[in-house]
mmCIF file of C-alpha atoms and ligand atoms in Angstrom:
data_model
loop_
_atom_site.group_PDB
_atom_site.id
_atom_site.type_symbol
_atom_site.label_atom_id
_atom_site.label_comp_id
_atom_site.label_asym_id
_atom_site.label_seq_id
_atom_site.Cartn_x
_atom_site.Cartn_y
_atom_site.Cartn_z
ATOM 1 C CA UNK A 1 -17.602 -23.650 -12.276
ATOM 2 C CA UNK A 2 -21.038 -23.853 -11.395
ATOM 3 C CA UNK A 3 -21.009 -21.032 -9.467
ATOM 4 C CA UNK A 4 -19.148 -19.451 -12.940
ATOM 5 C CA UNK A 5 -22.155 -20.601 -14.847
ATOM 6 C CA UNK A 6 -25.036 -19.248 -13.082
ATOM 7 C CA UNK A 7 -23.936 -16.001 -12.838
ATOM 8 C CA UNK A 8 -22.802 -16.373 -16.503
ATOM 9 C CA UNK A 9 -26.965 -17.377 -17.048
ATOM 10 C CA UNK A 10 -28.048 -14.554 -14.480
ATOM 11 C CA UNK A 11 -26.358 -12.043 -16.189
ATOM 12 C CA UNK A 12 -27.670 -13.214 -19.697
ATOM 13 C CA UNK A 13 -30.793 -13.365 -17.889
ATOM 14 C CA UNK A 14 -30.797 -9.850 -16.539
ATOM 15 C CA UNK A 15 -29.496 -8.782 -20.298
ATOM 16 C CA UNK A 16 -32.740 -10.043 -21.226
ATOM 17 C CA UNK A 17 -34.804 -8.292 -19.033
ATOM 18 C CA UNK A 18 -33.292 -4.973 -19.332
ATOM 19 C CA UNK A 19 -33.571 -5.631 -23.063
ATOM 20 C CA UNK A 20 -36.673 -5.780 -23.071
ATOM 21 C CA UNK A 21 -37.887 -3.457 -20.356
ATOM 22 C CA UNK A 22 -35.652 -0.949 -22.010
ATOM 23 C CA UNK A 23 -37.425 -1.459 -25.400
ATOM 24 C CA UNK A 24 -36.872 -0.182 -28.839
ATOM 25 C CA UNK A 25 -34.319 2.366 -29.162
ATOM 26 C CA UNK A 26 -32.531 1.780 -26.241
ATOM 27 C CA UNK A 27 -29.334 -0.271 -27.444
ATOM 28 C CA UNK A 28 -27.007 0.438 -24.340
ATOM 29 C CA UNK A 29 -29.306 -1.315 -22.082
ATOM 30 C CA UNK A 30 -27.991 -4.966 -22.519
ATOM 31 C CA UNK A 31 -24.514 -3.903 -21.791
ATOM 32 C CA UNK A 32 -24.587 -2.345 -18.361
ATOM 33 C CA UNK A 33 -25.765 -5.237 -16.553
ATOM 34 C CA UNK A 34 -23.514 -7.731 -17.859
ATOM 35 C CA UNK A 35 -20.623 -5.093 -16.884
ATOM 36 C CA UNK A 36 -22.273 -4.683 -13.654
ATOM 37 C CA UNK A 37 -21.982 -8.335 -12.923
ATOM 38 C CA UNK A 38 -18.375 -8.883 -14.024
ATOM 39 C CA UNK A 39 -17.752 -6.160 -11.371
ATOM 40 C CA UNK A 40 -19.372 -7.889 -8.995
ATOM 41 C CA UNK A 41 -17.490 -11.101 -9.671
ATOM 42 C CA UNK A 42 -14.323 -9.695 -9.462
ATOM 43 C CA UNK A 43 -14.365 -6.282 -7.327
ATOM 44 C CA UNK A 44 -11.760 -5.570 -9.994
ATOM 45 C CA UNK A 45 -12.699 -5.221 -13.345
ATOM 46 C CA UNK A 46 -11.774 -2.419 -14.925
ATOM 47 C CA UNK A 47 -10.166 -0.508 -11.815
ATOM 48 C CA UNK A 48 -6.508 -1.285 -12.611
ATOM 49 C CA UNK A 49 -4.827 0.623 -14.660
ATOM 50 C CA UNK A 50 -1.843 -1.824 -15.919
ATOM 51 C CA UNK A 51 -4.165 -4.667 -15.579
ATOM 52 C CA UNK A 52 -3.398 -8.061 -17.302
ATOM 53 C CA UNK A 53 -6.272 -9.378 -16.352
ATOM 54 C CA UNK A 54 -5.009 -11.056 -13.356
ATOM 55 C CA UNK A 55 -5.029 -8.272 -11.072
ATOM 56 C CA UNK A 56 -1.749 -9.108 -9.761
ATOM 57 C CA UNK A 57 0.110 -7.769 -12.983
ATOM 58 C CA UNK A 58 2.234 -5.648 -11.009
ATOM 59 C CA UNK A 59 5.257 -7.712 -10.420
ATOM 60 C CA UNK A 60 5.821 -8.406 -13.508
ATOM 61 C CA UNK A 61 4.719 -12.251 -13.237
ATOM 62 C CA UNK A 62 6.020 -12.945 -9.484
ATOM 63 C CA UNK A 63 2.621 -13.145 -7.454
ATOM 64 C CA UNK A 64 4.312 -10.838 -4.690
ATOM 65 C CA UNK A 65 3.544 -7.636 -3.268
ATOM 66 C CA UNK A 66 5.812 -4.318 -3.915
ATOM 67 C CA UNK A 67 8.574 -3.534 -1.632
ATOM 68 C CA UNK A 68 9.869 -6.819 -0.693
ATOM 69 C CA UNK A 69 12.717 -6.660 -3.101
ATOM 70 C CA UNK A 70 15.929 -3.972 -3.626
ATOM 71 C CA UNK A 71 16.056 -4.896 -7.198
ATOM 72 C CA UNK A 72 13.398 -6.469 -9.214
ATOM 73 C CA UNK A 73 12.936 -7.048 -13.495
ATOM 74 C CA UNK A 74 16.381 -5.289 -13.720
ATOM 75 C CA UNK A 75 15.532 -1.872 -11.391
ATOM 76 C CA UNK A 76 17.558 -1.711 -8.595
ATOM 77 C CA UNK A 77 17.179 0.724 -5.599
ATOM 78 C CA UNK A 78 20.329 2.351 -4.554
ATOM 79 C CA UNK A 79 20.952 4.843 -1.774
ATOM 80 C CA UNK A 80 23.460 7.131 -2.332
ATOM 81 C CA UNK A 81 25.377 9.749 -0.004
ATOM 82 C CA UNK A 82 23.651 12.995 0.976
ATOM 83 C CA UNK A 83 23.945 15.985 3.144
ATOM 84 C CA UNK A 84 23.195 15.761 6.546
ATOM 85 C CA UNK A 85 18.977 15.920 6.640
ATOM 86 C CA UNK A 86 19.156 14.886 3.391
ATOM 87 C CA UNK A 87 18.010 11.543 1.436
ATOM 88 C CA UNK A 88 19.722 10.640 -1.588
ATOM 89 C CA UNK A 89 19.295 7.473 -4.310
ATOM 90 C CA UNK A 90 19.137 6.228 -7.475
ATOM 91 C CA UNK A 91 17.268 3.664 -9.761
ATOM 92 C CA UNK A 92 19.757 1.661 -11.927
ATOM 93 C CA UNK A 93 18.317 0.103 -14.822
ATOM 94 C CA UNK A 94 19.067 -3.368 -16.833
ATOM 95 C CA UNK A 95 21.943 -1.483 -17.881
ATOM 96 C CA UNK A 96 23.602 -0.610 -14.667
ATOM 97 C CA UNK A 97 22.904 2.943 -15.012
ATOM 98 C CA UNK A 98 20.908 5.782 -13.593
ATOM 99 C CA UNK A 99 17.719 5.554 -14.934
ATOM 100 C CA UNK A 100 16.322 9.082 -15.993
ATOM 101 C CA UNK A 101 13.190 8.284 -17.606
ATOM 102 C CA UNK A 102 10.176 7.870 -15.851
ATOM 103 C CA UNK A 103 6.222 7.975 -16.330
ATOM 104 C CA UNK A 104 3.586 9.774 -14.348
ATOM 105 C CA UNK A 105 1.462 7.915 -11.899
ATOM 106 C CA UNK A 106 -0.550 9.744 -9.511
ATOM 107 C CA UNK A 107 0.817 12.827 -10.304
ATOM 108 C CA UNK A 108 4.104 12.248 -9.932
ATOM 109 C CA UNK A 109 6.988 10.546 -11.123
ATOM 110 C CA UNK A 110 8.567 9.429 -7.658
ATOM 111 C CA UNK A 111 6.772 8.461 -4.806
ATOM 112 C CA UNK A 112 9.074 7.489 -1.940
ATOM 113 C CA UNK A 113 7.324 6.307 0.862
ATOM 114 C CA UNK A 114 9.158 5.570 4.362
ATOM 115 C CA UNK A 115 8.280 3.638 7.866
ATOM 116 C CA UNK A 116 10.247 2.328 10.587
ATOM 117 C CA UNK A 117 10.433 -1.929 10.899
ATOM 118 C CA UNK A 118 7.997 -1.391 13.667
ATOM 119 C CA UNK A 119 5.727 0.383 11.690
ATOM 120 C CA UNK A 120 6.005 3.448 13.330
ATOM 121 C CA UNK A 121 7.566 6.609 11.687
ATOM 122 C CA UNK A 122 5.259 6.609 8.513
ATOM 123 C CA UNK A 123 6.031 9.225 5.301
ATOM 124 C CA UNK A 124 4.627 9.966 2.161
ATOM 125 C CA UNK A 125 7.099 12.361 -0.123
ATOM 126 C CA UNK A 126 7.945 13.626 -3.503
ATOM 127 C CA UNK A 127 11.418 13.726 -3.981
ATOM 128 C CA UNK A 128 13.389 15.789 -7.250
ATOM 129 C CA UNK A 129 15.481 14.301 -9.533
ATOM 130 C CA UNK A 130 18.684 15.684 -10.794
ATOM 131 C CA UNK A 131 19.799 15.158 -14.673
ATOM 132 C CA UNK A 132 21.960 12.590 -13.940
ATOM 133 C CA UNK A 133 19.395 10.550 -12.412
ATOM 134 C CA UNK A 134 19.955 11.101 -8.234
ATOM 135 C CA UNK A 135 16.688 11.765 -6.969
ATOM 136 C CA UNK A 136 16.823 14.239 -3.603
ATOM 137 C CA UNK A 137 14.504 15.099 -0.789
ATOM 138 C CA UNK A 138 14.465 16.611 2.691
ATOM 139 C CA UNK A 139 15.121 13.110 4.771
ATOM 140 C CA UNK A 140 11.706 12.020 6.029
ATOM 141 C CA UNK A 141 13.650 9.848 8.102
ATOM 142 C CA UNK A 142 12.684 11.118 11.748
ATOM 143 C CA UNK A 143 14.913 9.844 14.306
ATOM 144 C CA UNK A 144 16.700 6.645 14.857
ATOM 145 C CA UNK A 145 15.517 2.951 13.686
ATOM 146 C CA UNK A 146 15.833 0.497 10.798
ATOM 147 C CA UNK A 147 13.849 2.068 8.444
ATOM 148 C CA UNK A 148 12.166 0.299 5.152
ATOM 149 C CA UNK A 149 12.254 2.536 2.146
ATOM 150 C CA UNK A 150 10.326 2.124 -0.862
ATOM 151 C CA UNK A 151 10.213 4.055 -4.097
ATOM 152 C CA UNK A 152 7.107 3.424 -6.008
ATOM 153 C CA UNK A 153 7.684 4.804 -9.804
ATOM 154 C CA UNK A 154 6.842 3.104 -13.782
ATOM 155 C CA UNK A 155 10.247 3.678 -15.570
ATOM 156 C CA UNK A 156 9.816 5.135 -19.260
ATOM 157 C CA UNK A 157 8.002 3.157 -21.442
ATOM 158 C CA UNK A 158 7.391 0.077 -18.429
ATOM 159 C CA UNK A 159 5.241 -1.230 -15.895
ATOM 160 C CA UNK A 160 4.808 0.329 -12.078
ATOM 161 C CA UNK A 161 7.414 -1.380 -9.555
ATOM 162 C CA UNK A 162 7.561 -0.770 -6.171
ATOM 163 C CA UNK A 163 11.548 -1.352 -4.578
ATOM 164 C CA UNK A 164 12.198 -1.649 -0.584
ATOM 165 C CA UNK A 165 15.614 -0.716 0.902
ATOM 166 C CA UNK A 166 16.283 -0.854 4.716
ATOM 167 C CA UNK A 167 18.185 2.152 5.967
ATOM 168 C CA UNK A 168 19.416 2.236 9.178
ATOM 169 C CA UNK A 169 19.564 5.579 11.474
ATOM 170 C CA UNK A 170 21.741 5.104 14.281
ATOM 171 C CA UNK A 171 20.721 6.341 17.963
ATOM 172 C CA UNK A 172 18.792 4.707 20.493
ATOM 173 C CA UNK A 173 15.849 2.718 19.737
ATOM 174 C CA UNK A 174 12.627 2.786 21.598
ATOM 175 C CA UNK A 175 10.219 -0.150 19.233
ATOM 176 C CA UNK A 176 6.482 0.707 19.204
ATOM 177 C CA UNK A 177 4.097 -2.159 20.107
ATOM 178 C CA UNK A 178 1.719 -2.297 16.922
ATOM 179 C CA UNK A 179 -1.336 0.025 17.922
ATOM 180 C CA UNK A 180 -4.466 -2.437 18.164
ATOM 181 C CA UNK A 181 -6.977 -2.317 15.473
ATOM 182 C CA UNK A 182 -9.695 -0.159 15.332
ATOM 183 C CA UNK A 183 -12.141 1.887 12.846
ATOM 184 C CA UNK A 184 -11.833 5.180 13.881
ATOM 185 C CA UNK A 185 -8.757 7.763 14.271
ATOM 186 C CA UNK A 186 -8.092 11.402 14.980
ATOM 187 C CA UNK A 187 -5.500 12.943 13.177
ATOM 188 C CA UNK A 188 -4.953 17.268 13.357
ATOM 189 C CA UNK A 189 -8.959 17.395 14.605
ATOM 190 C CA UNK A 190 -10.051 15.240 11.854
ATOM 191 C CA UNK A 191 -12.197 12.018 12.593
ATOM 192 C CA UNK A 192 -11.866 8.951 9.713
ATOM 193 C CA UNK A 193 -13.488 6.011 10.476
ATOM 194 C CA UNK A 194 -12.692 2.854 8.555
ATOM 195 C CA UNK A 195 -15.423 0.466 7.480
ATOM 196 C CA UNK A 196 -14.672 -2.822 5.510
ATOM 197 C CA UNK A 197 -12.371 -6.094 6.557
ATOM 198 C CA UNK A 198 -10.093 -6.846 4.014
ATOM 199 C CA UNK A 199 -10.239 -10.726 2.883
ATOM 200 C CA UNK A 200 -7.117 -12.653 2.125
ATOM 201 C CA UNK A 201 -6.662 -13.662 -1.817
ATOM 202 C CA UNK A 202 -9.430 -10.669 -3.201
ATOM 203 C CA UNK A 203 -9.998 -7.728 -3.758
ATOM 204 C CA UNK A 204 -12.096 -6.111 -1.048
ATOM 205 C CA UNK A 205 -13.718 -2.536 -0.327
ATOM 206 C CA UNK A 206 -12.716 -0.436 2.712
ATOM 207 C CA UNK A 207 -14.455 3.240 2.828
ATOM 208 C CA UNK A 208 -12.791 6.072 4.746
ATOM 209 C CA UNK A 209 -14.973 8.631 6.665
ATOM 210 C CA UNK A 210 -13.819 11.890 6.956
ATOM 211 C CA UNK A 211 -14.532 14.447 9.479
ATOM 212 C CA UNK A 212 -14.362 17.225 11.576
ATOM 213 C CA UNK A 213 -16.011 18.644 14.746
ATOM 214 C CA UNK A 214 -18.559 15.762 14.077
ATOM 215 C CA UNK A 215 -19.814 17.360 10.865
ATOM 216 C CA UNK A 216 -19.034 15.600 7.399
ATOM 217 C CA UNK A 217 -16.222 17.024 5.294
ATOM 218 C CA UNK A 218 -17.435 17.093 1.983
ATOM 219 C CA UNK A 219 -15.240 18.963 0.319
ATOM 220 C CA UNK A 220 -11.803 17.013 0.049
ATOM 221 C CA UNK A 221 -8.775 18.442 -2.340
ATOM 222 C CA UNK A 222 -8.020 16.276 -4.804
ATOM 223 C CA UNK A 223 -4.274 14.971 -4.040
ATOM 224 C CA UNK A 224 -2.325 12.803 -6.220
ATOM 225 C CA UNK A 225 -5.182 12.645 -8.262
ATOM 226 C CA UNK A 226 -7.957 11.423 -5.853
ATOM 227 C CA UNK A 227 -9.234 12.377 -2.839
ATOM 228 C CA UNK A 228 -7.395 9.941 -0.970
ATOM 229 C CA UNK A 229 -4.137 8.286 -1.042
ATOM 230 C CA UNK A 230 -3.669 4.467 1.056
ATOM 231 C CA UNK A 231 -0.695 3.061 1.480
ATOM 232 C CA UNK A 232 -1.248 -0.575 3.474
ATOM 233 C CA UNK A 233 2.015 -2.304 4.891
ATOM 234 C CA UNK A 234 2.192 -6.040 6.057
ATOM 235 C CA UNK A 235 3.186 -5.806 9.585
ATOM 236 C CA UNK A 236 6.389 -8.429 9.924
ATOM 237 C CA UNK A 237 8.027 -8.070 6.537
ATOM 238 C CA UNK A 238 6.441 -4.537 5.467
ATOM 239 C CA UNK A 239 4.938 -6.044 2.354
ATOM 240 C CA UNK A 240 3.596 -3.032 0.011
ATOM 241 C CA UNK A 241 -0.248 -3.307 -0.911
ATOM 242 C CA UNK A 242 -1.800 -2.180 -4.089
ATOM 243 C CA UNK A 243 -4.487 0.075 -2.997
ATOM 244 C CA UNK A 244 -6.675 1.303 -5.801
ATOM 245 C CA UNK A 245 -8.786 4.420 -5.766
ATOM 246 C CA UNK A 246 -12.132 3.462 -6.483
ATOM 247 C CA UNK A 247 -13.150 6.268 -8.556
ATOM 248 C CA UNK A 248 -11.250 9.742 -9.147
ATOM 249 C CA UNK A 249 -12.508 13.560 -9.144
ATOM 250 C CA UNK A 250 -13.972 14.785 -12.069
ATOM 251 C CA UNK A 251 -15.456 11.326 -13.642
ATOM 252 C CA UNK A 252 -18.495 12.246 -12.567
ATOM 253 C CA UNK A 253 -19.464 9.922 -9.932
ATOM 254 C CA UNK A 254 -16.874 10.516 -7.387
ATOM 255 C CA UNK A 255 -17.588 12.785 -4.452
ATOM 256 C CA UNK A 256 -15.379 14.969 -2.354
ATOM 257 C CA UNK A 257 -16.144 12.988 0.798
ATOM 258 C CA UNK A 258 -16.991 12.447 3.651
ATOM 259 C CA UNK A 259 -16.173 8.886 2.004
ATOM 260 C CA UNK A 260 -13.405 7.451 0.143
ATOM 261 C CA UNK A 261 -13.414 4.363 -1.441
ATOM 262 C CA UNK A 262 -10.664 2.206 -2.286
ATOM 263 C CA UNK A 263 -10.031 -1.484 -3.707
ATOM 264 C CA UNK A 264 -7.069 -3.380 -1.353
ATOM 265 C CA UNK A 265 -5.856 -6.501 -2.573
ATOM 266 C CA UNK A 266 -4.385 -8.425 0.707
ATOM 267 C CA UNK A 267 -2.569 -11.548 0.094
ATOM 268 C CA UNK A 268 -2.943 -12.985 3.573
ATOM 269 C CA UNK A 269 -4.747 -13.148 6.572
ATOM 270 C CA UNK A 270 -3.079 -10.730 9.752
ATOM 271 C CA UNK A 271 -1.782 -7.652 10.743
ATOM 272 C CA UNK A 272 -1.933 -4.812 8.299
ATOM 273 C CA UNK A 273 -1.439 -0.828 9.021
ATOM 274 C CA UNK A 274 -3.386 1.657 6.695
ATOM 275 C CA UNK A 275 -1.851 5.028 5.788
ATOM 276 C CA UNK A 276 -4.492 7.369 4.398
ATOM 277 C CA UNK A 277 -3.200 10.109 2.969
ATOM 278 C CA UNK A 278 -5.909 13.336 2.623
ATOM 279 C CA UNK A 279 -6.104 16.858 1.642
ATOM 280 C CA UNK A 280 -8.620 19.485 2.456
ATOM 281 C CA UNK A 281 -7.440 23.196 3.172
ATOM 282 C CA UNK A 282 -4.951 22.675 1.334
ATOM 283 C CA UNK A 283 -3.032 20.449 4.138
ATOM 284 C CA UNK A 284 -1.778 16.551 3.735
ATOM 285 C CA UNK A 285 -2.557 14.684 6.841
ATOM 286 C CA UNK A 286 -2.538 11.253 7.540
ATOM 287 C CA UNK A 287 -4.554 8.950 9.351
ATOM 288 C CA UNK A 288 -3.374 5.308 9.884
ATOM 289 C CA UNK A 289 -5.326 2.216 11.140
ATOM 290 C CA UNK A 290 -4.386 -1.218 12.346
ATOM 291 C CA UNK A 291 -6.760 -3.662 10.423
ATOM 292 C CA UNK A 292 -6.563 -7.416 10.867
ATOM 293 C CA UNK A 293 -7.491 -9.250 7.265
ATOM 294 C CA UNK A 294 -9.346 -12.315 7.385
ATOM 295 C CA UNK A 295 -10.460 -11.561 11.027
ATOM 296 C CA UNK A 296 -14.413 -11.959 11.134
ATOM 297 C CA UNK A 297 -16.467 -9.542 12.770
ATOM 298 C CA UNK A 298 -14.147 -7.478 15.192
ATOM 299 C CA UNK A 299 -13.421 -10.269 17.547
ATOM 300 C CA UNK A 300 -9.498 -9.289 17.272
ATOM 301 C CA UNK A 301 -8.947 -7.415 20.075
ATOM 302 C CA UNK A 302 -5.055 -6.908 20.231
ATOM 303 C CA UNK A 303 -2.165 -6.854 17.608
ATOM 304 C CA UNK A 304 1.068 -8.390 19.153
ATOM 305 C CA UNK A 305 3.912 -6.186 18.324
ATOM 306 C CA UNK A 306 7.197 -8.492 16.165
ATOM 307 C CA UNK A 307 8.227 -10.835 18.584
ATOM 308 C CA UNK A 308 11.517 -9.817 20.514
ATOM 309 C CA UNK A 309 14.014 -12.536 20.468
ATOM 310 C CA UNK A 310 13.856 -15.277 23.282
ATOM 311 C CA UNK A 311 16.235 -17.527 24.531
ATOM 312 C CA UNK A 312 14.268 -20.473 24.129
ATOM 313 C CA UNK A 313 16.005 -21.895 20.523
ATOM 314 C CA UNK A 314 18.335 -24.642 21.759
ATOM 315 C CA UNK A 315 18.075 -26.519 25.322
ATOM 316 C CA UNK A 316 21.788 -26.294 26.580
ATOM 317 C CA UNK A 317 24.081 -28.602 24.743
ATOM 318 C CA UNK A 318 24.021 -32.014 26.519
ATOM 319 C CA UNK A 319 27.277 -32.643 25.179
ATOM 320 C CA UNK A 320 29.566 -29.742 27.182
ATOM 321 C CA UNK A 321 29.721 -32.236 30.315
ATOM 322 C CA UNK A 322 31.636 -34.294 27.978
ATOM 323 C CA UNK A 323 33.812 -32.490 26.321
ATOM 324 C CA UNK A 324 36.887 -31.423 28.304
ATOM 325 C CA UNK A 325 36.574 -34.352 30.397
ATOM 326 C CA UNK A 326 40.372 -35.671 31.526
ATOM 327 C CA UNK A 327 40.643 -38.928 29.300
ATOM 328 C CA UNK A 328 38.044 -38.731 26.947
ATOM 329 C CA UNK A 329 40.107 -36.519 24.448
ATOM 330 C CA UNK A 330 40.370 -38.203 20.357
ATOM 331 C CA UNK A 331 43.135 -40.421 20.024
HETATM 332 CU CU1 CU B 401 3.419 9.954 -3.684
#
């Protein structure tokens, strides 16, 4: 509360001064500071768009990430059966039904966003919907493993959800160690570098770098209405992070690269991979980064991949040289 206070009295303070330096005539001076600071003190304020004023308003209550849950405040996430290389499901509402109504968010109304359990395998697509609710897409499931699915939508007239479904693609399995962190990537001839460690329990800045043949790309395509898209997954249970845009195209302050800016909310420390999703001649790639939250300064060398199974649960049962023994059966 201290803490609460003196910024309270530096911002008054600062209100003051710009007051006055500002003189007569200039009434918007005493506002912009005191906005500025609340920024500051939050990282947040004003960024979200469904914001409560908690920041975590997005689970309607539940302080949990998106995508843990099939069904969640009455929306439940339902595959359904498809054509071969196709993917097929449904969103029932509170009434059991297909729901049909949905609002736009970034563009579209359905984002369905896939990656295997190990992490691996990541997709970013825009499936149709059909009038009886069945939404459709080319399967962006790309060869065999437990796949987590999540469908990120706002149903008409409600508040964003984000719904996980594992779905399973037989063959053989070959799991992917967790690539180790790092803050640069190359994806199609395009460099991003990453800058910014993530903090558990805030929000935090991390800044993408984009470019190509060593020379700044400054002129990035706006796609789903920024020039940037992140999705962040919790490596062991694929928790689905809110990433914000910090800023969009057209509001005037917002450049077209080389940087991106975005606001991540992580709600522990560990393993997390980044999915950035970019457009510039008129191509989606994506470039992906291991980050470890809460790490300080880079000393995080390696990510172990999910533990495989041991055998070390139970020491042998004791008891087996017992039982079976001639004359030591229950009476
Ligand atoms: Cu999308």
């Amino acid at each position: 509360m201290n803490t609460a206070t003196k910024l309270s009295g530096f911002a008054l303070g600062l209100a003051a001064v710009f007051g006055a330096a500002y003189g007569v005539g200039q009434v918007t001076g005493p506002g912009a500071p005191a906005a500025e600071t609340r920024h500051d003190d939050t990282g947040h304020a004003g960024e979200t768009p469904h914001g409560d004023g908690t920041g975590h308003g997005d689970t309607g209550g539940a302080d949990l990430p998106g995508g843990l849950l099939v069904s969640e405040r009455g929306h439940t996430l339902r595959p359904v059966a498809a054509p071969a290389g196709q993917f097929a499901f449904q969103i029932t509402g509170p009434d059991g039904a297909p729901v049909t109504a949905y609002e736009v968010a970034h563009d579209k109304r359905m984002h369905l966003i896939v990656a295997r359990r190990d992490l691996s395998g990541f997709r970013h697509v825009h499936p149709e919907m059909s009038s009886d609710g069945t939404w459709r897409v080319d399967s962006p499931l790309a060869g065999p493993g437990v796949w987590r699915v999540f469908a990120d939508f706002t149903p008409g007239g409600g508040e964003p959800l984000t719904l996980g479904v594992d779905v399973t693609v037989p063959g053989a399995l070959a799991e992917r160690p967790l690539p180790a962190p790092a803050t640069s990537t190359t994806v199609d001839g395009y460099t991003v570098t990453l800058a910014g460690t993530p903090q558990p329990g805030r929000t935090s800045e991390l800044t993408l770098t984009v470019s190509r043949d060593g020379v700044p790309v400054t002129d990035l395509e706006p796609y789903l209405g920024a020039y940037g898209h992140l999705v962040a997954l919790r490596q062991g249970d694929l928790a689905y992070l809110h990433v914000h845009p910090d800023g969009a195209p057209g509001d005037g302050r917002t450049k077209p690269g080389p940087e991106v800016t975005f606001l991540a909310e992580v709600p522990s420390a560990g393993a997390y991979r980044l999915y950035l999703d970019f457009q510039h001649g008129g191509v989606v790639r994506t470039a992906e980064f291991t980050i470890v939250a809460g790490a300080a300064g880079g000393t995080v060398t390696a990510v172990p991949a999910a533990p495989t199974p041991t055998s070390t649960s139970a020491p042998a049962p004791t008891g087996g040289a017992d039982h079976g023994v001639p004359g030591h059966g229950h009476d």
